[in-house]
Amino acid sequence: MDLNTALNKLSQTEKKMYAYDHAMNAIYLDSVTVAPRDTVEGRGIAMGILSEEHYKAFVNDETEEILNTLKENEAALSATDKAKLRILSRSLEKTKKIPMDEYVQYQILTNESESVWHTAKEINDYSLFVPYIDKIVEANIRFVKYRQPDCHPYDTLLSDYERGITRDTLDNFFNTIKKPVMELVDKIKSVHQPDSSFLNKHYPVESQRILSDYIMQVLGLDRAHCTIGETEHPFELSFNKYDVRINTHYNENDFSSSLFSVIHEGGHAIYESNIGDSLQYTCLAGGVSMGIHESQSRFFENIIGRSYEFISYVYPYILKLFPDQLNGVLAYDFYLAVNKAQPSLIRTEADELTYPLHVLIRYELERQLIDGSITSKELPFEWNRLYKEYLGIDVPDYRQGVLQDVHWAGGMIGYFPSYALGSAYGAQMLYVMQKEFDLSKDIAKGDLERIKGWLCKNIHCHGLMLDPYDLFKNACGEFDPKYYINYLTEKYTSLYNI
Amino acid sequence: MDLNTALNKLSQTEKKMYAYDHAMNAIYLDSVTVAPRDTVEGRGIAMGILSEEHYKAFVNDETEEILNTLKENEAALSATDKAKLRILSRSLEKTKKIPMDEYVQYQILTNESESVWHTAKEINDYSLFVPYIDKIVEANIRFVKYRQPDCHPYDTLLSDYERGITRDTLDNFFNTIKKPVMELVDKIKSVHQPDSSFLNKHYPVESQRILSDYIMQVLGLDRAHCTIGETEHPFELSFNKYDVRINTHYNENDFSSSLFSVIHEGGHAIYESNIGDSLQYTCLAGGVSMGIHESQSRFFENIIGRSYEFISYVYPYILKLFPDQLNGVLAYDFYLAVNKAQPSLIRTEADELTYPLHVLIRYELERQLIDGSITSKELPFEWNRLYKEYLGIDVPDYRQGVLQDVHWAGGMIGYFPSYALGSAYGAQMLYVMQKEFDLSKDIAKGDLERIKGWLCKNIHCHGLMLDPYDLFKNACGEFDPKYYINYLTEKYTSLYNI
């Protein structure tokens, strides 16, 4: 095969992968938004077959030949084609070691499992979920052993979400932040908490929807290319950079929940919308890793969204929408309330300070699930024990405990740590950015263009051109959790006067 | 290939077709409900490739071999397998005559065209749509000539939606009903019209949604398997019998619009939900033809939904939802209002009596588009001329004229006549059913079980086991438009005392 033929065929393969991804995304999106409840069977059949076709379209002799041809001609390749060769060789190596029928069975399993998890959570019955988490853990271990028999299985899983990250990196990371965070949480316990009761008044969904529209506008998300919908567990999904979807969940008695989930998912959406045009429909389109993705969502949610400048800018609009609920509440009161730090049960609604402890708990537990030192039946007990130890709170039921997140049900083991890494990446980005310009002034004017420009140029536009480690280092220097701790300490010391 | 192998492979092929259909349905559903506006490109790429894969999964040597094996063993086949052989041989014969690249291009074209039609309708600019309708007409003619070079192209198209129907059948049908319908419309013009102004008061969408939920319940649609969503142009779509979707459009100043569109789409949904379990995921699942499908939707919408018995049953609930808007309006007034017959512009909102004239106009026009006796640029003029001639009204703009329906944009030429045939089928079903039991009594009690049972047994459960002609004949005897005319004459003579 000559190089031109290889490049043409590569482009066809990439488009085909795009088509299957698009189809499976559409089916998934439907399943978690508008699909009727009892429709798992037909969707499972479709998803199983589409996964199989997706697999076959990639793992085959032709792909090997294409990649071999590219490798032989590596010196002559453009930077983009070099990146494709790197990404696809790795991905092929990884995928072809998993037998196709096992791969397909796993897709069917996770599809079923997510649906069972929904029910289990709804009726607060963990036992329904046990056989599924068992099968998912077993399959994950089996798969990583096919792939990297000499690695610790959990290291391999971690690397799937954040290439290069190992248990050592994370132990070091969590060891650095655990003590200072717990100390801050402790100090705050002994001082007066700001009033946040007004956030729990009745906020009609209809008006919250109007607020979401406004927030989308402030974030500069173009509605012709990005819509907002509703689901149980907020998420962002992009078909491509020009077709991005945010889904939130409205809680009529918890006003800040959807407000910050829209900003959070908006951060993901901004990332996806800014991927370089030339990467469209290729294997390099999309966010580079879960950690970098979360750095963007949490940067927008916390560093921008929960700053006093941002709150001051959007508060007049909020006040106009909810004059009764917020009667007498000043922007500064609102700012204090949405930054209130205190141990709580639900990760997605945790404050910025206690958040990494939620992640730490999941990190410790999933690591032990994988190395077999705890069983799925011990999981709720261990979950509750760690919530008591790190956050000092009692978990009252499965729904607000071990069944709260969809990740394990969806087969995502090794994903959680990227949430905490993301926050830490974001804090370091803030540090670097601040040396270039004064973010506060821009945010106070509701002008996010310069910030988005920096992120686009340094992070977003590259797609998967660089590995996350290199991408981050080019933008911010060597990763160091001290920036994160400095950021948290400064913010919470000042907020609480401690 | 032995028979067992052939049957196993057949089942795999059917499942694969199901998976591609499921995927394309999900993408389509998304595109007309929640997708952002400017997202045609990515969806077009995905749909093009999925269509191509769908085509390849069916049109190949293996399918030919499977069908040949079945044919050789026809005597030994079950009734279901015989039906599959009949359906698939026909379909393969039809599809393989169209070159794959032309087939794929056509899928891409109709995807684009629907999107252009949306915009054209929105901004009332027919000229945007001209190049698309031209290409669609051209492609349709080309395709049917590949398939049946000796047939009139429009006959072939008609047969795609209602097998066995030709221009002769339709000429005879419309000649039978045109004069009596126009005479009834004329007579009504000279008598006093009932007041229906209360239908155009302000009916908030939120309350209309609650009404839809109630109507779904009255129709006996199980929400665990059938949801209701919102779109511009109401439709029903089923992934399979256990995953059915109704989409309606709420107009705050036209109360009856969504009410009857939910009942209409509900009729389609009931049909799909009742397909025999053994036909799931096979080529025999789904409604047998457009005409039979429309017979079900229009049976529920008009014969049941607009009957005095049904109105009397649901009216107390409606009154409770809208006490101000319907203050002083009796069930009988409401019944008269929703059955008001008078010439109007929009087919989907036309009354039961003038409806077939809307269809007749489309029949005459699309037939002429196909045989070349009018051009796409003449279409608006001819449209307006026929609306004046048959319905006596002036068409003020494209939006309410030639651009009102999506069908031609979606490539569906030859589809419209099935709407009128459907109404006529339904009237004949009513005649036959009435000889068996008194429908009115059941409807007055809101009990649709016996009616649905009759339809399920005689129509729904069979899926595509029988051709529509045979299915109908087994259920109701030879098709005769006189039952339709008798039904309309009786209903409107009594309603208007003429």
mmCIF file of C-alpha atoms in Angstrom, chain A residues 10-328:
data_model
loop_
_atom_site.group_PDB
_atom_site.id
_atom_site.type_symbol
_atom_site.label_atom_id
_atom_site.label_comp_id
_atom_site.label_asym_id
_atom_site.label_seq_id
_atom_site.Cartn_x
_atom_site.Cartn_y
_atom_site.Cartn_z
ATOM 1 C CA LEU A 10 -7.317 6.115 6.971
ATOM 2 C CA SER A 11 -9.666 9.003 6.404
ATOM 3 C CA GLN A 12 -12.454 6.597 5.364
ATOM 4 C CA THR A 13 -11.896 4.503 8.482
ATOM 5 C CA GLU A 14 -11.978 7.591 10.679
ATOM 6 C CA LYS A 15 -15.266 8.697 9.116
ATOM 7 C CA LYS A 16 -16.734 5.260 9.656
ATOM 8 C CA MET A 17 -15.684 5.308 13.313
ATOM 9 C CA TYR A 18 -17.244 8.749 13.550
ATOM 10 C CA ALA A 19 -20.512 7.412 12.133
ATOM 11 C CA TYR A 20 -20.707 4.564 14.643
ATOM 12 C CA ASP A 21 -19.810 6.897 17.487
ATOM 13 C CA HIS A 22 -22.444 9.348 16.320
ATOM 14 C CA ALA A 23 -25.045 6.565 16.218
ATOM 15 C CA MET A 24 -24.168 5.193 19.634
ATOM 16 C CA ASN A 25 -24.096 8.693 21.098
ATOM 17 C CA ALA A 26 -27.556 9.378 19.710
ATOM 18 C CA ILE A 27 -28.914 6.159 21.172
ATOM 19 C CA TYR A 28 -27.242 6.866 24.504
ATOM 20 C CA LEU A 29 -28.456 10.464 24.618
ATOM 21 C CA ASP A 30 -31.974 9.301 23.906
ATOM 22 C CA SER A 31 -31.761 6.603 26.568
ATOM 23 C CA VAL A 32 -30.903 9.050 29.349
ATOM 24 C CA THR A 33 -33.231 11.852 28.314
ATOM 25 C CA VAL A 34 -36.514 10.945 26.651
ATOM 26 C CA ALA A 35 -36.630 7.156 26.131
ATOM 27 C CA PRO A 36 -39.426 5.264 27.881
ATOM 28 C CA ARG A 37 -38.249 3.336 30.933
ATOM 29 C CA ASP A 38 -38.632 -0.279 29.878
ATOM 30 C CA THR A 39 -36.811 -0.244 26.585
ATOM 31 C CA VAL A 40 -33.499 -1.841 27.444
ATOM 32 C CA GLU A 41 -33.883 -4.932 25.307
ATOM 33 C CA GLY A 42 -34.161 -3.384 21.862
ATOM 34 C CA ARG A 43 -31.516 -0.783 22.632
ATOM 35 C CA GLY A 44 -29.217 -3.522 23.910
ATOM 36 C CA ILE A 45 -29.552 -5.487 20.673
ATOM 37 C CA ALA A 46 -28.833 -2.394 18.598
ATOM 38 C CA MET A 47 -25.920 -1.261 20.746
ATOM 39 C CA GLY A 48 -24.399 -4.742 20.747
ATOM 40 C CA ILE A 49 -24.410 -4.949 16.976
ATOM 41 C CA LEU A 50 -23.212 -1.382 16.472
ATOM 42 C CA SER A 51 -20.317 -1.942 18.905
ATOM 43 C CA GLU A 52 -19.410 -5.045 16.986
ATOM 44 C CA GLU A 53 -19.442 -3.195 13.675
ATOM 45 C CA HIS A 54 -17.461 -0.356 15.249
ATOM 46 C CA TYR A 55 -14.884 -2.867 16.428
ATOM 47 C CA LYS A 56 -14.709 -4.598 13.052
ATOM 48 C CA ALA A 57 -14.344 -1.307 11.232
ATOM 49 C CA PHE A 58 -11.194 -0.594 13.218
ATOM 50 C CA VAL A 59 -9.638 -3.900 14.232
ATOM 51 C CA ASN A 60 -8.838 -5.533 10.905
ATOM 52 C CA ASP A 61 -5.953 -6.307 8.585
ATOM 53 C CA GLU A 62 -6.467 -3.186 6.540
ATOM 54 C CA THR A 63 -6.015 -0.921 9.547
ATOM 55 C CA GLU A 64 -2.789 -2.750 10.395
ATOM 56 C CA GLU A 65 -1.599 -2.266 6.831
ATOM 57 C CA ILE A 66 -2.499 1.417 6.878
ATOM 58 C CA LEU A 67 -0.644 1.971 10.133
ATOM 59 C CA ASN A 68 2.361 -0.025 8.940
ATOM 60 C CA THR A 69 2.508 2.105 5.807
ATOM 61 C CA LEU A 70 2.342 5.266 7.899
ATOM 62 C CA LYS A 71 5.070 3.980 10.177
ATOM 63 C CA GLU A 72 7.348 3.188 7.253
ATOM 64 C CA ASN A 73 6.839 6.735 5.993
ATOM 65 C CA GLU A 74 6.837 8.455 9.376
ATOM 66 C CA ALA A 75 9.475 11.026 8.406
ATOM 67 C CA ALA A 76 7.294 12.250 5.554
ATOM 68 C CA LEU A 77 4.129 12.589 7.660
ATOM 69 C CA SER A 78 2.536 15.880 8.724
ATOM 70 C CA ALA A 79 2.325 16.567 12.452
ATOM 71 C CA THR A 80 -1.361 15.640 12.352
ATOM 72 C CA ASP A 81 -0.728 12.328 10.637
ATOM 73 C CA LYS A 82 2.074 11.565 13.091
ATOM 74 C CA ALA A 83 -0.338 12.163 15.945
ATOM 75 C CA LYS A 84 -2.921 9.930 14.305
ATOM 76 C CA LEU A 85 -0.347 7.170 13.919
ATOM 77 C CA ARG A 86 0.547 7.459 17.606
ATOM 78 C CA ILE A 87 -3.066 7.456 18.822
ATOM 79 C CA LEU A 88 -4.331 4.733 16.513
ATOM 80 C CA SER A 89 -1.395 2.362 16.954
ATOM 81 C CA ARG A 90 -1.947 2.501 20.684
ATOM 82 C CA SER A 91 -5.676 2.084 20.338
ATOM 83 C CA LEU A 92 -5.370 -0.839 17.928
ATOM 84 C CA GLU A 93 -2.808 -2.525 20.147
ATOM 85 C CA LYS A 94 -5.192 -2.095 23.062
ATOM 86 C CA THR A 95 -8.369 -3.136 21.298
ATOM 87 C CA LYS A 96 -7.166 -6.109 19.326
ATOM 88 C CA LYS A 97 -6.011 -7.847 22.455
ATOM 89 C CA ILE A 98 -9.632 -8.054 23.573
ATOM 90 C CA PRO A 99 -11.525 -10.783 21.703
ATOM 91 C CA MET A 100 -14.378 -9.261 19.756
ATOM 92 C CA ASP A 101 -17.135 -11.303 21.336
ATOM 93 C CA GLU A 102 -15.942 -10.330 24.817
ATOM 94 C CA TYR A 103 -15.800 -6.688 23.752
ATOM 95 C CA VAL A 104 -19.352 -6.860 22.425
ATOM 96 C CA GLN A 105 -20.633 -8.709 25.484
ATOM 97 C CA TYR A 106 -19.120 -5.962 27.606
ATOM 98 C CA GLN A 107 -20.955 -3.245 25.686
ATOM 99 C CA ILE A 108 -24.188 -5.138 26.203
ATOM 100 C CA LEU A 109 -23.353 -5.639 29.881
ATOM 101 C CA THR A 110 -22.708 -1.951 30.573
ATOM 102 C CA ASN A 111 -25.844 -0.969 28.684
ATOM 103 C CA GLU A 112 -27.908 -3.302 30.877
ATOM 104 C CA SER A 113 -25.999 -2.384 33.969
ATOM 105 C CA GLU A 114 -26.675 1.341 33.630
ATOM 106 C CA SER A 115 -30.335 0.605 33.352
ATOM 107 C CA VAL A 116 -30.309 -1.680 36.404
ATOM 108 C CA TRP A 117 -28.373 0.979 38.306
ATOM 109 C CA HIS A 118 -31.125 3.502 37.493
ATOM 110 C CA THR A 119 -33.732 1.204 39.016
ATOM 111 C CA ALA A 120 -31.538 0.166 41.944
ATOM 112 C CA LYS A 121 -30.935 3.812 42.819
ATOM 113 C CA GLU A 122 -34.606 4.666 42.401
ATOM 114 C CA ILE A 123 -35.764 1.956 44.771
ATOM 115 C CA ASN A 124 -32.660 2.144 46.995
ATOM 116 C CA ASP A 125 -31.808 -1.528 46.493
ATOM 117 C CA TYR A 126 -28.057 -2.151 46.199
ATOM 118 C CA SER A 127 -28.519 -5.920 45.863
ATOM 119 C CA LEU A 128 -29.911 -5.525 42.353
ATOM 120 C CA PHE A 129 -26.639 -3.945 41.323
ATOM 121 C CA VAL A 130 -24.258 -6.488 42.912
ATOM 122 C CA PRO A 131 -24.189 -9.027 40.051
ATOM 123 C CA TYR A 132 -23.507 -6.207 37.587
ATOM 124 C CA ILE A 133 -20.671 -4.542 39.452
ATOM 125 C CA ASP A 134 -19.163 -8.009 39.909
ATOM 126 C CA LYS A 135 -19.290 -8.741 36.194
ATOM 127 C CA ILE A 136 -17.960 -5.288 35.351
ATOM 128 C CA VAL A 137 -15.017 -5.556 37.723
ATOM 129 C CA GLU A 138 -14.256 -9.069 36.467
ATOM 130 C CA ALA A 139 -14.381 -7.969 32.814
ATOM 131 C CA ASN A 140 -12.187 -4.929 33.470
ATOM 132 C CA ILE A 141 -9.542 -7.062 35.163
ATOM 133 C CA ARG A 142 -9.715 -9.633 32.384
ATOM 134 C CA PHE A 143 -9.368 -6.974 29.688
ATOM 135 C CA VAL A 144 -6.392 -5.189 31.227
ATOM 136 C CA LYS A 145 -4.676 -8.514 31.750
ATOM 137 C CA TYR A 146 -5.058 -9.297 28.054
ATOM 138 C CA ARG A 147 -3.535 -5.907 27.340
ATOM 139 C CA GLN A 148 -0.788 -5.428 29.889
ATOM 140 C CA PRO A 149 -0.288 -8.676 31.783
ATOM 141 C CA ASP A 150 2.712 -7.267 33.670
ATOM 142 C CA CYS A 151 1.094 -4.056 34.883
ATOM 143 C CA HIS A 152 -1.065 -3.627 37.937
ATOM 144 C CA PRO A 153 -4.599 -3.742 36.511
ATOM 145 C CA TYR A 154 -5.625 -0.507 38.202
ATOM 146 C CA ASP A 155 -2.657 1.360 36.723
ATOM 147 C CA THR A 156 -3.757 0.274 33.268
ATOM 148 C CA LEU A 157 -7.305 1.443 33.952
ATOM 149 C CA LEU A 158 -6.095 4.793 35.276
ATOM 150 C CA SER A 159 -4.029 5.297 32.168
ATOM 151 C CA ASP A 160 -7.090 4.775 29.959
ATOM 152 C CA TYR A 161 -8.585 7.955 31.350
ATOM 153 C CA GLU A 162 -5.415 9.906 32.037
ATOM 154 C CA ARG A 163 -2.427 8.546 30.166
ATOM 155 C CA GLY A 164 0.666 8.226 32.327
ATOM 156 C CA ILE A 165 -1.103 8.454 35.683
ATOM 157 C CA THR A 166 -0.429 5.577 38.099
ATOM 158 C CA ARG A 167 -1.272 4.697 41.672
ATOM 159 C CA ASP A 168 2.053 6.300 42.631
ATOM 160 C CA THR A 169 1.126 9.631 41.059
ATOM 161 C CA LEU A 170 -2.225 9.576 42.771
ATOM 162 C CA ASP A 171 -0.884 8.466 46.143
ATOM 163 C CA ASN A 172 1.519 11.370 45.996
ATOM 164 C CA PHE A 173 -1.245 13.737 44.871
ATOM 165 C CA PHE A 174 -3.731 12.704 47.526
ATOM 166 C CA ASN A 175 -1.039 12.587 50.221
ATOM 167 C CA THR A 176 -0.174 16.185 49.398
ATOM 168 C CA ILE A 177 -3.712 17.497 49.534
ATOM 169 C CA LYS A 178 -5.511 15.234 52.003
ATOM 170 C CA LYS A 179 -4.140 16.722 55.225
ATOM 171 C CA PRO A 180 -4.436 20.431 54.334
ATOM 172 C CA VAL A 181 -7.944 19.908 52.958
ATOM 173 C CA MET A 182 -9.100 18.011 56.029
ATOM 174 C CA GLU A 183 -7.575 20.694 58.239
ATOM 175 C CA LEU A 184 -9.385 23.436 56.361
ATOM 176 C CA VAL A 185 -12.641 21.527 56.623
ATOM 177 C CA ASP A 186 -12.027 21.093 60.326
ATOM 178 C CA LYS A 187 -11.280 24.773 60.927
ATOM 179 C CA ILE A 188 -14.425 25.773 59.072
ATOM 180 C CA LYS A 189 -16.479 23.479 61.288
ATOM 181 C CA SER A 190 -15.651 25.674 64.265
ATOM 182 C CA VAL A 191 -16.631 28.992 62.708
ATOM 183 C CA HIS A 192 -19.966 30.507 61.827
ATOM 184 C CA GLN A 193 -21.478 29.273 58.548
ATOM 185 C CA PRO A 194 -23.094 31.775 56.198
ATOM 186 C CA ASP A 195 -26.847 31.533 55.696
ATOM 187 C CA SER A 196 -27.712 29.553 52.572
ATOM 188 C CA SER A 197 -31.297 28.670 53.393
ATOM 189 C CA PHE A 198 -32.571 30.945 50.618
ATOM 190 C CA LEU A 199 -31.062 28.526 48.076
ATOM 191 C CA ASN A 200 -33.541 25.907 49.230
ATOM 192 C CA LYS A 201 -36.700 27.890 48.750
ATOM 193 C CA HIS A 202 -39.011 26.957 45.895
ATOM 194 C CA TYR A 203 -37.437 27.760 42.500
ATOM 195 C CA PRO A 204 -39.827 26.720 39.700
ATOM 196 C CA VAL A 205 -38.199 24.646 36.971
ATOM 197 C CA GLU A 206 -39.600 26.943 34.284
ATOM 198 C CA SER A 207 -37.649 29.910 35.660
ATOM 199 C CA GLN A 208 -34.529 27.825 36.191
ATOM 200 C CA ARG A 209 -34.715 26.968 32.487
ATOM 201 C CA ILE A 210 -34.689 30.675 31.671
ATOM 202 C CA LEU A 211 -31.643 31.101 33.889
ATOM 203 C CA SER A 212 -29.885 28.279 32.050
ATOM 204 C CA ASP A 213 -30.499 30.096 28.774
ATOM 205 C CA TYR A 214 -28.917 33.198 30.247
ATOM 206 C CA ILE A 215 -25.906 31.298 31.597
ATOM 207 C CA MET A 216 -25.363 29.673 28.203
ATOM 208 C CA GLN A 217 -25.320 33.173 26.764
ATOM 209 C CA VAL A 218 -22.822 34.467 29.349
ATOM 210 C CA LEU A 219 -20.583 31.476 28.606
ATOM 211 C CA GLY A 220 -20.816 32.402 24.929
ATOM 212 C CA LEU A 221 -22.239 29.054 23.832
ATOM 213 C CA ASP A 222 -23.886 29.337 20.431
ATOM 214 C CA ARG A 223 -27.349 27.807 20.645
ATOM 215 C CA ALA A 224 -27.286 26.935 16.964
ATOM 216 C CA HIS A 225 -24.581 24.432 17.870
ATOM 217 C CA CYS A 226 -25.199 23.676 21.515
ATOM 218 C CA THR A 227 -28.517 22.874 23.159
ATOM 219 C CA ILE A 228 -29.489 22.307 26.746
ATOM 220 C CA GLY A 229 -31.708 19.414 27.780
ATOM 221 C CA GLU A 230 -32.728 17.579 30.923
ATOM 222 C CA THR A 231 -31.698 14.294 32.462
ATOM 223 C CA GLU A 232 -31.185 12.662 35.841
ATOM 224 C CA HIS A 233 -27.417 12.987 36.082
ATOM 225 C CA PRO A 234 -26.025 16.089 34.311
ATOM 226 C CA PHE A 235 -23.593 15.501 31.452
ATOM 227 C CA GLU A 236 -22.184 17.006 28.287
ATOM 228 C CA LEU A 237 -22.044 15.055 25.066
ATOM 229 C CA SER A 238 -20.659 16.191 21.758
ATOM 230 C CA PHE A 239 -21.304 14.587 18.404
ATOM 231 C CA ASN A 240 -18.701 16.936 16.973
ATOM 232 C CA LYS A 241 -17.475 20.472 17.680
ATOM 233 C CA TYR A 242 -20.536 21.962 15.980
ATOM 234 C CA ASP A 243 -23.055 19.696 17.669
ATOM 235 C CA VAL A 244 -22.720 19.791 21.421
ATOM 236 C CA ARG A 245 -25.335 18.941 24.057
ATOM 237 C CA ILE A 246 -25.566 19.944 27.678
ATOM 238 C CA ASN A 247 -27.988 18.108 29.937
ATOM 239 C CA THR A 248 -28.831 19.308 33.406
ATOM 240 C CA HIS A 249 -31.145 18.333 36.211
ATOM 241 C CA TYR A 250 -33.475 20.837 37.867
ATOM 242 C CA ASN A 251 -34.184 20.535 41.547
ATOM 243 C CA GLU A 252 -36.946 22.916 42.625
ATOM 244 C CA ASN A 253 -35.615 23.055 46.166
ATOM 245 C CA ASP A 254 -31.935 23.358 45.444
ATOM 246 C CA PHE A 255 -31.326 26.371 43.339
ATOM 247 C CA SER A 256 -27.574 26.204 42.928
ATOM 248 C CA SER A 257 -27.554 22.583 41.756
ATOM 249 C CA SER A 258 -28.535 23.223 38.149
ATOM 250 C CA LEU A 259 -26.928 26.682 37.997
ATOM 251 C CA PHE A 260 -23.478 25.239 38.632
ATOM 252 C CA SER A 261 -24.061 22.053 36.683
ATOM 253 C CA VAL A 262 -24.821 24.174 33.617
ATOM 254 C CA ILE A 263 -21.583 26.125 34.123
ATOM 255 C CA HIS A 264 -19.712 22.858 34.703
ATOM 256 C CA GLU A 265 -21.083 21.134 31.611
ATOM 257 C CA GLY A 266 -20.655 24.438 29.808
ATOM 258 C CA GLY A 267 -16.913 24.164 30.476
ATOM 259 C CA HIS A 268 -16.883 20.771 28.791
ATOM 260 C CA ALA A 269 -18.925 22.196 25.939
ATOM 261 C CA ILE A 270 -16.555 25.127 25.419
ATOM 262 C CA TYR A 271 -13.643 22.679 25.239
ATOM 263 C CA GLU A 272 -15.347 20.525 22.614
ATOM 264 C CA SER A 273 -16.512 23.543 20.600
ATOM 265 C CA ASN A 274 -12.956 24.843 20.368
ATOM 266 C CA ILE A 275 -11.285 21.738 18.961
ATOM 267 C CA GLY A 276 -9.344 22.655 15.797
ATOM 268 C CA ASP A 277 -11.435 22.632 12.638
ATOM 269 C CA SER A 278 -8.883 20.536 10.783
ATOM 270 C CA LEU A 279 -9.346 17.715 13.290
ATOM 271 C CA GLN A 280 -13.089 17.324 12.644
ATOM 272 C CA TYR A 281 -14.270 13.747 12.070
ATOM 273 C CA THR A 282 -10.759 12.402 12.723
ATOM 274 C CA CYS A 283 -9.447 10.347 15.610
ATOM 275 C CA LEU A 284 -7.869 13.534 16.993
ATOM 276 C CA ALA A 285 -11.170 15.373 17.517
ATOM 277 C CA GLY A 286 -12.378 15.690 21.104
ATOM 278 C CA GLY A 287 -10.867 16.239 24.512
ATOM 279 C CA VAL A 288 -7.485 14.675 25.154
ATOM 280 C CA SER A 289 -8.227 13.054 28.514
ATOM 281 C CA MET A 290 -10.755 12.942 31.294
ATOM 282 C CA GLY A 291 -8.490 14.911 33.617
ATOM 283 C CA ILE A 292 -7.981 17.730 31.147
ATOM 284 C CA HIS A 293 -11.700 17.688 30.358
ATOM 285 C CA GLU A 294 -12.576 17.973 34.018
ATOM 286 C CA SER A 295 -10.030 20.745 34.425
ATOM 287 C CA GLN A 296 -12.103 22.765 31.989
ATOM 288 C CA SER A 297 -15.490 22.008 33.504
ATOM 289 C CA ARG A 298 -14.272 22.676 37.024
ATOM 290 C CA PHE A 299 -12.370 25.784 35.953
ATOM 291 C CA PHE A 300 -15.614 27.255 34.667
ATOM 292 C CA GLU A 301 -17.741 25.933 37.507
ATOM 293 C CA ASN A 302 -15.524 26.869 40.447
ATOM 294 C CA ILE A 303 -12.717 29.207 39.526
ATOM 295 C CA ILE A 304 -14.905 31.377 37.317
ATOM 296 C CA GLY A 305 -18.466 30.483 38.298
ATOM 297 C CA ARG A 306 -18.030 30.644 42.057
ATOM 298 C CA SER A 307 -15.844 33.759 42.022
ATOM 299 C CA TYR A 308 -17.234 36.932 43.540
ATOM 300 C CA GLU A 309 -16.731 38.704 40.228
ATOM 301 C CA PHE A 310 -18.855 36.226 38.296
ATOM 302 C CA ILE A 311 -21.565 36.110 40.938
ATOM 303 C CA SER A 312 -21.694 39.936 40.986
ATOM 304 C CA TYR A 313 -22.069 39.968 37.226
ATOM 305 C CA VAL A 314 -24.919 37.423 36.962
ATOM 306 C CA TYR A 315 -26.696 38.220 40.230
ATOM 307 C CA PRO A 316 -28.853 41.092 38.946
ATOM 308 C CA TYR A 317 -30.344 38.733 36.348
ATOM 309 C CA ILE A 318 -30.908 36.041 38.963
ATOM 310 C CA LEU A 319 -32.551 38.562 41.262
ATOM 311 C CA LYS A 320 -34.908 39.655 38.509
ATOM 312 C CA LEU A 321 -35.953 36.046 37.948
ATOM 313 C CA PHE A 322 -36.430 35.263 41.642
ATOM 314 C CA PRO A 323 -37.256 38.514 43.443
ATOM 315 C CA ASP A 324 -39.315 36.820 46.149
ATOM 316 C CA GLN A 325 -36.997 33.932 46.894
ATOM 317 C CA LEU A 326 -33.978 36.253 47.083
ATOM 318 C CA ASN A 327 -35.655 39.193 48.741
ATOM 319 C CA GLY A 328 -33.015 40.998 50.828
#
